[in-house]
XYZ file of C-alpha atoms in Angstrom:
205
model
C 24.892 39.935 57.753
C 26.313 41.394 60.912
C 29.760 42.486 60.826
C 32.216 41.317 62.466
C 33.746 42.014 65.693
C 37.145 44.106 65.941
C 38.583 41.476 67.813
C 38.409 38.256 66.033
C 38.345 35.813 68.815
C 35.625 37.029 70.625
C 33.451 37.299 67.465
C 30.789 35.175 68.590
C 29.120 35.594 65.502
C 31.357 33.402 64.003
C 31.061 30.389 66.326
C 27.232 30.697 65.730
C 27.334 30.636 62.442
C 29.803 27.938 62.631
C 27.618 25.564 64.353
C 24.715 25.909 62.355
C 21.347 23.773 62.771
C 23.057 23.190 66.328
C 23.614 26.922 67.304
C 21.565 26.457 69.866
C 23.881 22.991 71.605
C 27.136 24.641 70.656
C 26.160 27.657 72.424
C 25.113 25.350 75.476
C 28.110 23.240 75.178
C 30.548 26.661 75.322
C 28.489 28.233 78.090
C 29.941 24.678 80.223
C 32.798 24.255 78.959
C 33.731 28.102 80.462
C 33.048 26.483 83.836
C 32.908 23.414 83.897
C 36.453 22.539 81.562
C 38.566 24.960 82.797
C 38.652 26.768 79.436
C 36.300 29.502 79.847
C 39.396 32.286 79.404
C 39.539 31.411 76.283
C 35.967 32.023 75.290
C 33.682 35.060 74.176
C 30.904 33.654 77.055
C 29.696 37.628 77.795
C 29.719 38.653 74.064
C 27.783 34.917 73.015
C 25.335 35.336 75.103
C 24.142 38.764 74.118
C 24.771 38.193 70.439
C 22.478 34.928 70.849
C 19.670 36.720 72.523
C 20.170 39.589 69.305
C 20.090 36.305 66.487
C 16.881 34.839 68.629
C 15.344 37.972 68.037
C 16.136 37.719 64.595
C 15.000 34.925 64.100
C 18.204 33.242 62.992
C 18.105 31.139 65.741
C 14.677 29.539 65.595
C 13.335 28.897 68.773
C 11.576 30.975 71.377
C 14.052 33.107 73.867
C 12.307 31.619 76.871
C 14.097 27.938 75.316
C 17.168 29.689 74.203
C 17.528 31.284 77.779
C 16.391 27.817 79.892
C 19.124 25.971 78.020
C 21.641 28.747 78.132
C 21.015 28.951 82.032
C 20.865 24.858 82.494
C 24.075 24.184 80.880
C 25.581 28.087 82.894
C 24.354 25.693 86.098
C 25.625 22.429 85.388
C 28.999 23.388 84.188
C 29.255 25.392 87.545
C 28.640 21.667 88.507
C 31.345 19.904 87.840
C 34.063 22.740 87.764
C 32.993 22.403 92.064
C 33.118 18.476 92.016
C 37.007 18.913 89.873
C 37.849 21.030 92.619
C 36.360 18.685 95.495
C 37.464 16.123 94.338
C 40.481 16.524 92.654
C 41.557 19.983 93.748
C 43.519 19.391 96.525
C 46.001 16.784 95.274
C 47.034 19.073 92.885
C 47.047 22.392 94.636
C 48.038 21.022 97.946
C 50.958 19.860 96.990
C 52.948 23.557 97.111
C 53.350 25.565 99.374
C 53.861 29.032 97.411
C 52.548 30.400 93.815
C 49.120 29.972 92.553
C 48.001 26.818 93.133
C 49.285 26.513 96.327
C 47.774 25.288 99.965
C 48.113 28.941 101.592
C 46.196 29.860 98.242
C 43.055 27.186 99.500
C 42.914 28.394 103.088
C 43.082 31.983 101.472
C 39.491 30.679 99.287
C 38.628 28.532 101.354
C 38.322 32.098 103.724
C 36.860 34.093 100.996
C 33.979 31.544 100.120
C 33.449 31.528 104.083
C 32.952 34.926 104.532
C 31.378 36.085 100.829
C 29.676 32.442 100.326
C 26.915 33.097 98.026
C 27.445 36.415 96.682
C 30.909 35.484 95.763
C 29.361 32.889 93.774
C 26.594 34.827 91.965
C 29.172 37.661 91.077
C 31.567 35.598 89.888
C 29.937 34.656 87.021
C 29.896 38.187 85.410
C 33.553 38.465 85.297
C 35.680 37.085 82.714
C 38.181 34.280 83.780
C 36.707 34.264 87.937
C 33.830 32.346 86.387
C 36.475 29.442 85.206
C 38.030 29.247 87.989
C 35.278 30.092 91.364
C 33.331 26.299 90.971
C 36.949 25.257 91.130
C 37.775 27.883 93.882
C 34.696 26.421 95.941
C 35.015 22.858 95.655
C 38.979 23.266 96.481
C 37.973 25.459 99.155
C 35.280 22.662 100.302
C 33.076 25.084 100.512
C 29.365 23.380 101.378
C 27.919 22.049 98.251
C 23.677 22.257 98.767
C 24.547 26.480 99.484
C 27.083 26.382 96.563
C 24.329 24.189 94.277
C 22.267 27.291 96.013
C 23.975 30.421 94.300
C 25.462 27.981 91.405
C 21.640 28.273 90.266
C 20.970 31.283 91.139
C 24.241 32.745 89.734
C 23.159 30.398 86.161
C 19.689 32.255 85.805
C 20.652 36.184 86.370
C 24.048 35.792 83.886
C 22.556 32.666 81.681
C 18.962 33.951 80.702
C 19.939 37.523 81.856
C 22.526 38.784 79.197
C 20.748 36.604 76.723
C 17.548 38.601 77.440
C 19.034 42.192 76.747
C 20.622 40.778 73.855
C 16.624 39.953 72.647
C 15.508 43.197 73.887
C 18.409 44.753 71.766
C 16.994 43.945 68.780
C 13.901 46.628 69.440
C 16.090 48.881 69.260
C 17.712 48.569 65.630
C 20.217 51.729 66.199
C 21.194 50.353 69.671
C 21.723 46.434 67.926
C 23.619 47.807 64.755
C 26.532 49.438 67.292
C 26.302 46.891 70.209
C 26.755 44.315 67.074
C 29.635 46.376 65.839
C 31.485 47.047 69.537
C 30.558 44.050 71.508
C 33.664 43.166 71.808
C 35.419 46.687 72.933
C 32.640 47.444 75.544
C 32.528 44.299 77.109
C 36.353 44.555 77.683
C 35.798 47.972 78.761
C 33.686 46.367 81.290
C 35.886 43.982 82.425
C 38.362 46.739 83.148
C 36.337 49.406 84.614
C 35.686 46.663 86.843
C 38.931 44.917 87.457
C 41.457 47.514 87.329
C 40.441 49.663 90.163
C 40.657 45.761 92.338
C 44.153 45.283 91.177
C 45.571 48.929 91.702
C 43.938 48.485 95.255
C 45.160 45.443 95.858
């Protein structure tokens, strides 16, 4: 039995065990929901992928790792596509009604300028930042980023993030001491990683 996370709501093990025989399907739904249903900031995406890879190595998820990686990447891609369409179709009517605040026309213009400047790189990097990956597809849609260009980089980001983190978790299975440490402190490790990435940006802003 793997130890529970120190922060219960970030514990991906409980989610995976709760899905039982439908573990991979449940994991894919969560990955999809992160960017497709605008609830990703409530879900332990990164931790879930790493633990999924580790549990695949241990045989808990009885599916070859290649298929697990491909399924998760597909779910991530589809979520990003749905998020973009939500922003493109419904976003302007929702976000452009206010002159100030988070959902304002000014921020729509800033979003458009951001994606015009950083384009594909922004879409790919957003995958690795909790909360940001939830709203980035919507922001790209609201900002009317070129759809073909967005879809290409969305696919690249989905593969790198979805397959990459899952396979990293799988490889951890070959190093038992490190595997045990990461399993026990996965939530704290990733929270620290997010803080290291976000705090300097917030401070600079």
